[in-house]
XYZ file of C-alpha atoms in Angstrom:
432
model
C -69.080 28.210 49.966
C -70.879 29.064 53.121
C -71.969 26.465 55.483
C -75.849 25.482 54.521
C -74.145 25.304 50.708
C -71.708 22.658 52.032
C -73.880 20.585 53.835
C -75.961 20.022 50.716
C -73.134 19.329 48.602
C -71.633 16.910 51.513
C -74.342 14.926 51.433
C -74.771 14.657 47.955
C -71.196 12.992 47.639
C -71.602 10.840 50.522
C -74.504 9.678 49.080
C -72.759 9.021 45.716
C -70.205 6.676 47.351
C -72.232 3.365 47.925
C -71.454 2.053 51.049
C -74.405 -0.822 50.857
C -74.157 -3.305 53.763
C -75.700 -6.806 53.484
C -74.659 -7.607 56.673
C -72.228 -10.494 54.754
C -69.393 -8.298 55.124
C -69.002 -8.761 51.157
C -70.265 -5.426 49.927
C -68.141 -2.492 48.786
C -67.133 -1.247 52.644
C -66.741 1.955 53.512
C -62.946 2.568 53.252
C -64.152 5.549 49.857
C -66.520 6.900 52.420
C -63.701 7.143 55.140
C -60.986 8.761 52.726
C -63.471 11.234 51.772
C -64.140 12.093 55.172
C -60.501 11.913 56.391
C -59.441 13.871 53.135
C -61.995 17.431 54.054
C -61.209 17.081 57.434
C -57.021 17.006 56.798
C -58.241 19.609 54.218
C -59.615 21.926 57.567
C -56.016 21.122 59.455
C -58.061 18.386 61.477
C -56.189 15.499 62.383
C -57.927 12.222 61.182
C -57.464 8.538 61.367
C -58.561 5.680 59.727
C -59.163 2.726 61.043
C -59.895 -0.975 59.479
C -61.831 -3.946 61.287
C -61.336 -5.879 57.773
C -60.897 -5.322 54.296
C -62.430 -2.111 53.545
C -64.526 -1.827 56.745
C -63.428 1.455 57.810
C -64.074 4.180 60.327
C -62.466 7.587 60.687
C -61.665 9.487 64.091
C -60.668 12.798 64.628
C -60.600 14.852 67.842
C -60.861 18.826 68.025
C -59.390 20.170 71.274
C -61.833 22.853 73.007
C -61.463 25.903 74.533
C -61.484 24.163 78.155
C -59.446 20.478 77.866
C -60.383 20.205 81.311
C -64.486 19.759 80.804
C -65.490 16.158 79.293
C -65.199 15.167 76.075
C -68.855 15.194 73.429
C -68.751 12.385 70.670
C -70.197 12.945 67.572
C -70.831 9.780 65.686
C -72.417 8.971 62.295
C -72.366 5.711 60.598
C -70.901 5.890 56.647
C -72.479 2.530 55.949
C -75.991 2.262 54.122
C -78.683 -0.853 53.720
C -78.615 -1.477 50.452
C -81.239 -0.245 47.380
C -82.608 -2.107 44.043
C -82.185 1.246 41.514
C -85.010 0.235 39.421
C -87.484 0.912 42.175
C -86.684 4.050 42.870
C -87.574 6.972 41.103
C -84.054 8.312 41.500
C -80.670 6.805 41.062
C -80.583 5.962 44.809
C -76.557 6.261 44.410
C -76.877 9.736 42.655
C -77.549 12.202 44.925
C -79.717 13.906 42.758
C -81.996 17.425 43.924
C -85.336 16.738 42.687
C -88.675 18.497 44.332
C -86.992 20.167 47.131
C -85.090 16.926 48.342
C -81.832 15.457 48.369
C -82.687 12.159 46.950
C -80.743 8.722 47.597
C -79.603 5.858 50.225
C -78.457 7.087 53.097
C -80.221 10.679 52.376
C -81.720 10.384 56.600
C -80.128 6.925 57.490
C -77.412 8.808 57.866
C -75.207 10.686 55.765
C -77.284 13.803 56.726
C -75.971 14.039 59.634
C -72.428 13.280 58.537
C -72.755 16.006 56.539
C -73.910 18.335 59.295
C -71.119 17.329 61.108
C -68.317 17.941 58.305
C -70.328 21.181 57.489
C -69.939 22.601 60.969
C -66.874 21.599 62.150
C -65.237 22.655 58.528
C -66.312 25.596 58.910
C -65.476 25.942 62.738
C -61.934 25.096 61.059
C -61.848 27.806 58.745
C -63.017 30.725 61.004
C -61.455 29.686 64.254
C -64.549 28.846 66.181
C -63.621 26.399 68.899
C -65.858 24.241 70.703
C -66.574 24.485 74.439
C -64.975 21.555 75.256
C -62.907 18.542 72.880
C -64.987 16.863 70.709
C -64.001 13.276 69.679
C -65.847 12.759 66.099
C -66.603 9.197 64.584
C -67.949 8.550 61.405
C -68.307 4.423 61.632
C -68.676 1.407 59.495
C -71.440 -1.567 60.091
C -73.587 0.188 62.287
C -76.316 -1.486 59.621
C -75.572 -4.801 60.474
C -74.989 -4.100 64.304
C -71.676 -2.364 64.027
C -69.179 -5.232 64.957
C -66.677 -4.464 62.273
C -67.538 -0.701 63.560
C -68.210 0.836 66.906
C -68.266 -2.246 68.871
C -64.603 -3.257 67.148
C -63.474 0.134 67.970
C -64.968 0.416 71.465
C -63.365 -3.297 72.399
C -60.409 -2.870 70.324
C -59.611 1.194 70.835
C -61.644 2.223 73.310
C -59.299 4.732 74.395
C -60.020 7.115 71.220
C -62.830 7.975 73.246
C -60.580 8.810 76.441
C -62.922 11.890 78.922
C -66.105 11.471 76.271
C -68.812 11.312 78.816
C -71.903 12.030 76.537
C -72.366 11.330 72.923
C -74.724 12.601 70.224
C -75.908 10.412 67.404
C -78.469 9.813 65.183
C -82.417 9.433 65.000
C -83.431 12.293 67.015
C -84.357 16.190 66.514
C -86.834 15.911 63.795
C -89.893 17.495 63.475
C -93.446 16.205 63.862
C -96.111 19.171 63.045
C -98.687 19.883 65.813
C -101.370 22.167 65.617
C -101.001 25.454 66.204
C -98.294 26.173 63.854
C -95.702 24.269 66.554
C -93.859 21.515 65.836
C -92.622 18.574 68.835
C -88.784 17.916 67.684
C -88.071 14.642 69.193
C -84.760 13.530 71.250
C -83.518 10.229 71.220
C -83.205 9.045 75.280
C -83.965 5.602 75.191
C -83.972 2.684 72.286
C -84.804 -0.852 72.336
C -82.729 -3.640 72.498
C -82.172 -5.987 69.587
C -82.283 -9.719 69.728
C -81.943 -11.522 66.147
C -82.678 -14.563 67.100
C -81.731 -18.156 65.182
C -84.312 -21.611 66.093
C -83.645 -24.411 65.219
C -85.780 -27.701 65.347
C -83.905 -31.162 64.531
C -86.385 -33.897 63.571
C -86.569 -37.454 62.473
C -85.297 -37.585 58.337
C -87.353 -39.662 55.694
C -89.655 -40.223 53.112
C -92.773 -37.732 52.933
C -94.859 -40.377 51.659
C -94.942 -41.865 54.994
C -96.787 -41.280 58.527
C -93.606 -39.005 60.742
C -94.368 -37.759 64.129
C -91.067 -36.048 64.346
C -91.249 -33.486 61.479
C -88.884 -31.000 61.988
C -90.868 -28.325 60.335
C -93.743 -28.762 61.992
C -92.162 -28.332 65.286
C -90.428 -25.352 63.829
C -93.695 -24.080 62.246
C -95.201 -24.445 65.647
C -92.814 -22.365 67.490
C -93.029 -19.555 65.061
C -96.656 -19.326 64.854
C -96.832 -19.114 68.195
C -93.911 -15.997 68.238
C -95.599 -14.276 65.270
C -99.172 -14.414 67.270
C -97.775 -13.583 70.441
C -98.165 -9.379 71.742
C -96.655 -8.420 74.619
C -98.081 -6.136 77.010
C -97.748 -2.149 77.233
C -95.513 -1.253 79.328
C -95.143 2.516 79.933
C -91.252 3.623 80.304
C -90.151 7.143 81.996
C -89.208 8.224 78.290
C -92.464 7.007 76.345
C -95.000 8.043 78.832
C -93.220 11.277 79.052
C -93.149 11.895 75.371
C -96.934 10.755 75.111
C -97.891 13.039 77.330
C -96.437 16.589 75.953
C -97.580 14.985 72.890
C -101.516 14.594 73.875
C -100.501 18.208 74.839
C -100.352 19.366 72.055
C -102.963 17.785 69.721
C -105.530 18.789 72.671
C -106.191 15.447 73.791
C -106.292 13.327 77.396
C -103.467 11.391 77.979
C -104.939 8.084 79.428
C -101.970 5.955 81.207
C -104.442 2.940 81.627
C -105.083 3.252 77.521
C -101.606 4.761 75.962
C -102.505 3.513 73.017
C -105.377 6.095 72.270
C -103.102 8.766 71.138
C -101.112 6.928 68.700
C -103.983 7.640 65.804
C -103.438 11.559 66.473
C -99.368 10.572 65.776
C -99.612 10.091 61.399
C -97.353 7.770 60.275
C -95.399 8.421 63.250
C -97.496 5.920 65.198
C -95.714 3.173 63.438
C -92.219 3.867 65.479
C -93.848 5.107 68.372
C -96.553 2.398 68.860
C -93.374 0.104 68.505
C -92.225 1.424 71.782
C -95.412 0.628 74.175
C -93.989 -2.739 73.842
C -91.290 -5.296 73.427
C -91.883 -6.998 69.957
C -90.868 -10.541 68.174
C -91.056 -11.112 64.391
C -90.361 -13.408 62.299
C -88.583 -12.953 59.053
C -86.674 -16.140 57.488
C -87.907 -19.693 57.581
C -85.494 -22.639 55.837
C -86.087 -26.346 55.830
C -85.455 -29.038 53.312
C -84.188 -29.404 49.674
C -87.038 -31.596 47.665
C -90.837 -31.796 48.244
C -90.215 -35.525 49.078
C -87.690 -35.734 51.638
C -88.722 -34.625 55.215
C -85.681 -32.835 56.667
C -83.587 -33.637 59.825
C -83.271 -29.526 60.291
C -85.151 -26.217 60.085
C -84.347 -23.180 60.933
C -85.911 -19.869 61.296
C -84.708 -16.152 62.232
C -86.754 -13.868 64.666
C -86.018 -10.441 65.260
C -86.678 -9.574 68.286
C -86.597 -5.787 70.427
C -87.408 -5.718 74.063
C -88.015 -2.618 76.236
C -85.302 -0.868 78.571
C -85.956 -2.357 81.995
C -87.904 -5.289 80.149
C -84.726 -7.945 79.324
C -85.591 -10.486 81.689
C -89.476 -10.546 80.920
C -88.751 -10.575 77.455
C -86.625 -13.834 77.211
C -88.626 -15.492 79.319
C -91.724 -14.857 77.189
C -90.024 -16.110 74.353
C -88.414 -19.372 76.006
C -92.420 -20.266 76.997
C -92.943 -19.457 73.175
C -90.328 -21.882 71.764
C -91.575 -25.120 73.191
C -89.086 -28.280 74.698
C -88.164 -29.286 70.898
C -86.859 -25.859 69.957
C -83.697 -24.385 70.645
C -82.130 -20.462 70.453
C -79.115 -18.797 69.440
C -78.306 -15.553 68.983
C -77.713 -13.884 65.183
C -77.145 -10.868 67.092
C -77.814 -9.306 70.423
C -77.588 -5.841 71.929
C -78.551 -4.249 74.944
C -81.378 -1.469 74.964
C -80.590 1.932 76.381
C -82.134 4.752 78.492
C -80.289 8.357 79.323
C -82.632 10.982 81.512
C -83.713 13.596 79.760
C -81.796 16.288 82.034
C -78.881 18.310 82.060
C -76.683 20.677 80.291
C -76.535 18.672 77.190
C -80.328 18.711 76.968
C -80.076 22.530 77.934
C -78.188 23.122 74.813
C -80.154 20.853 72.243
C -83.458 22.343 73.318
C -82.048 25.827 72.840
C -80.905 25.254 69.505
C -83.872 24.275 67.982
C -85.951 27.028 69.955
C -83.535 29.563 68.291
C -84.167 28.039 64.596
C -87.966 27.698 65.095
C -89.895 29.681 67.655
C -92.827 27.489 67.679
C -90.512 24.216 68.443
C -91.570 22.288 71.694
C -88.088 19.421 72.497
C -90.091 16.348 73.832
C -87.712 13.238 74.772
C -88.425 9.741 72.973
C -87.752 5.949 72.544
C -86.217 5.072 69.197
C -88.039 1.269 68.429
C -84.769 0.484 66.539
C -81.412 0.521 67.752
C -78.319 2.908 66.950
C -74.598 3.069 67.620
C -74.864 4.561 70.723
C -75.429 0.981 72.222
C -71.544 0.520 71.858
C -70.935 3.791 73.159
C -73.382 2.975 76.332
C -70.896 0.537 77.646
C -68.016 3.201 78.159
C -70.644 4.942 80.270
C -71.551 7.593 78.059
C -74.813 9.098 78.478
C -75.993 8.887 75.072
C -78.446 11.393 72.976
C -80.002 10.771 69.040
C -80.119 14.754 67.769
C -79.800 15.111 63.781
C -81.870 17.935 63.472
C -84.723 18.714 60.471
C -87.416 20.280 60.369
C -89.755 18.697 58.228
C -92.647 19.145 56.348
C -96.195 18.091 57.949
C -96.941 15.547 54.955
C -93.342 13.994 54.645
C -93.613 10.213 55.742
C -90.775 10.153 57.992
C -90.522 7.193 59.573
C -90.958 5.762 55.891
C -87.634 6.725 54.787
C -85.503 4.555 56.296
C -84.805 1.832 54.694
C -87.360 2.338 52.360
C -87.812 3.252 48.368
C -87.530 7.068 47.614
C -85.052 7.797 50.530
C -84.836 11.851 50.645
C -84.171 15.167 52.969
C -85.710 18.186 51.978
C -82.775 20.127 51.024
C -84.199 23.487 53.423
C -84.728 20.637 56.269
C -81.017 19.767 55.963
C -79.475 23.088 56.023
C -81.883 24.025 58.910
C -80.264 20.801 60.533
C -76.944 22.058 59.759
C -77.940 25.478 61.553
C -79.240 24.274 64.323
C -76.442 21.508 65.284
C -73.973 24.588 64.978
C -75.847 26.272 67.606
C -75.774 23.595 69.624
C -71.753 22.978 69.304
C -71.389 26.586 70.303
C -73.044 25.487 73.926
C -72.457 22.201 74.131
């Protein structure tokens, strides 16, 4: 079976092995997903590992030795784990990694075990014909990065961070995909920067008692306060190195003015797109869980609600500040989860060799960097000081609603886009 036959068939099985993550750490784990992985890489002669956190939360490492052990090591990482899916909405079995209408249907189909599949596809078949890489790669496939990977690339990077001993860069996911332009050209966009996360908990504590009666210290309404005031609340634009410079190639190409003072304007020109880049002009704060009380009658000592929050690179500082202002005296913080936000230059060799790639596989291809609104595994793999790149290469079709698929009903690849992804990410391991 030649390589664009595997990578269709790799992500099919993947995608048959649910790996759903709650975030309650009481799904099904990913330790299936793992021994697959670990089983057609021992298959290849690859060396891989397994690694626990907990019960079934597993990740797999393997390293490949390159042609020059004395150049840095590349990471490749892809997460195993998948947000979970209600079958009866779906068209498709989302667990059955089904080919229907061109696509490679299911959870996980771009969020991610399309890329894990790339991966397995090329360095399988690397294995078979004796192509070595360039340099060593290290190669993770992880568990939890759904749920902010603590029982998965943070556990590993705190508890073993020296599987990633001379890795310097690292390539992950969210980044190489096409957006059509006109002209018959398509902008294939590189993850450089992403937002940092802050899943926030409030809490209000209030006087208890009888609703029937006049209480100045409600609890709720304190609460409801606070969050109305979050939910209302927009932040200003604020233009980083990797968002203006991606808005500008992109007014480029659609023909239009870039206007710094109204950023903004473009977005329209952007499809569906505009939802994950508009995301980026800003930092954001949304609610998303209120809970208070247990009977219509009793006014509650406690409420709680959960924010999620995603501030800017650069932007931290201003961002909890804003939303310490927001909360009022009576309401208190604490964090559900936090993680940093990240920002790598677009520059260098690495670059060199992604941009190549994808000019090779489609002449009219035009690499811009961009800001990913959501947040990846590579924040882990920031704090070892790796300069960290999202590149899982497709080429899509102009009416697909990208951005859409993740997380959403109807999760699919096209099954061309995939093995042009596979293609192209061999290309770039042969100059990486």
């Amino acid at each position: 079976m030649g390589m664009e036959d595997e990578v269709v068939e790799l992500c099919r099985e993947l995608i048959r092995i649910d790996t759903s993550n709650a975030g309650d750490n009481a799904g099904p784990g990913e330790r299936a997903a793992a021994e697959y992985v670990a089983e057609k890489l021992e298959g290849a002669g690859i060396k891989a590992t397994i690694l626990e956190s907990d019960r079934g939360r597993a990740s797999v490492i393997a390293r490949i030795e390159g042609e020059d052990p004395s150049r840095d090591a590349l990471l490749l990482h892809g997460h195993l784990d998948v947000v979970p899916a209600q079958a009866s909405d779906w068209t498709h079995d989302p667990f059955g990694g089904e080919i229907a209408d061109g696509c490679v249907w299911g959870r996980g189909a771009v969020d991610m075990k399309d890329m894990d599949a790339m991966i397995l596809a090329s360095v399988l078949d690397r294995a078979r014909t004796g192509r070595r890489p360039k340099r060593d790669l290290v190669l993770a496939f992880l568990a939890d990065e759904e749920a902010g990977g603590a029982y998965g690339a943070h556990w590993l990077v705190d508890n073993h961070p020296e599987l990633f001993e001379g890795c310097t860069e690292a390539v992950g996911e969210v980044g190489g995909f096409s957006l059509t332009v006109p002209g018959d050209r398509r902008l294939y966009l590189i993850e450089t920067a992403e937002k940092g996360l802050a899943w926030m908990r409030l809490k209000a504590v209030g006087t208890a008692g009888h609703g029937s009666m006049i209480h100045d210290d409600n609890a709720v309404t304190e609460l409801a306060r606070a969050v109305a005031r979050i939910g209302e609340h927009r932040f200003p634009v604020r233009l980083t190195d990797t968002v203006r410079r991606f808005l500008e190639q992109a007014c480029e190409a659609y023909g239009v003015e870039f206007d710094p003072k109204d950023p903004e304007a473009c977005l329209p020109h952007l499809g569906t797109l505009a939802r994950m880049i508009g995301a980026t002009l800003r930092s954001t704060l949304n609610p998303t869980r209120l809970d208070a009380g247990y009977k219509a009658n009793v006014i509650p000592q406690h409420a709680e609600a959960q924010i999620d929050g995603r501030f800017l690179p650069g932007y931290e500082k201003e961002f909890f500040e804003t939303v310490d202002k927001l909360l009022g005296e009576k309401v208190q913080r604490e964090f559900v989860h936090y993680d940093i936000a990240v920002e790598t230059p677009y520059e260098g060799d690495l670059v060199g060799a992604m941009e190549e790639a994808l000019t090779w596989a489609d002449p009219g291809a035009i690499p811009v960097p961009y800001c990913l609104s959501a947040g990846t595994d590579a924040k882990s793999f920031a704090t070892l000081g790796m300069r960290c790149y999202g590149f899982a290469p497709l080429r899509l079709p102009a009416d697909l609603d990208f951005s859409g698929m993740f997380h959403g009903v109807d999760e699919r690849v096209p099954v061309d886009g995939l093995q042009f992804g596979a293609r192209v990410l061999d290309r770039f391991l042969d100059n990486a």
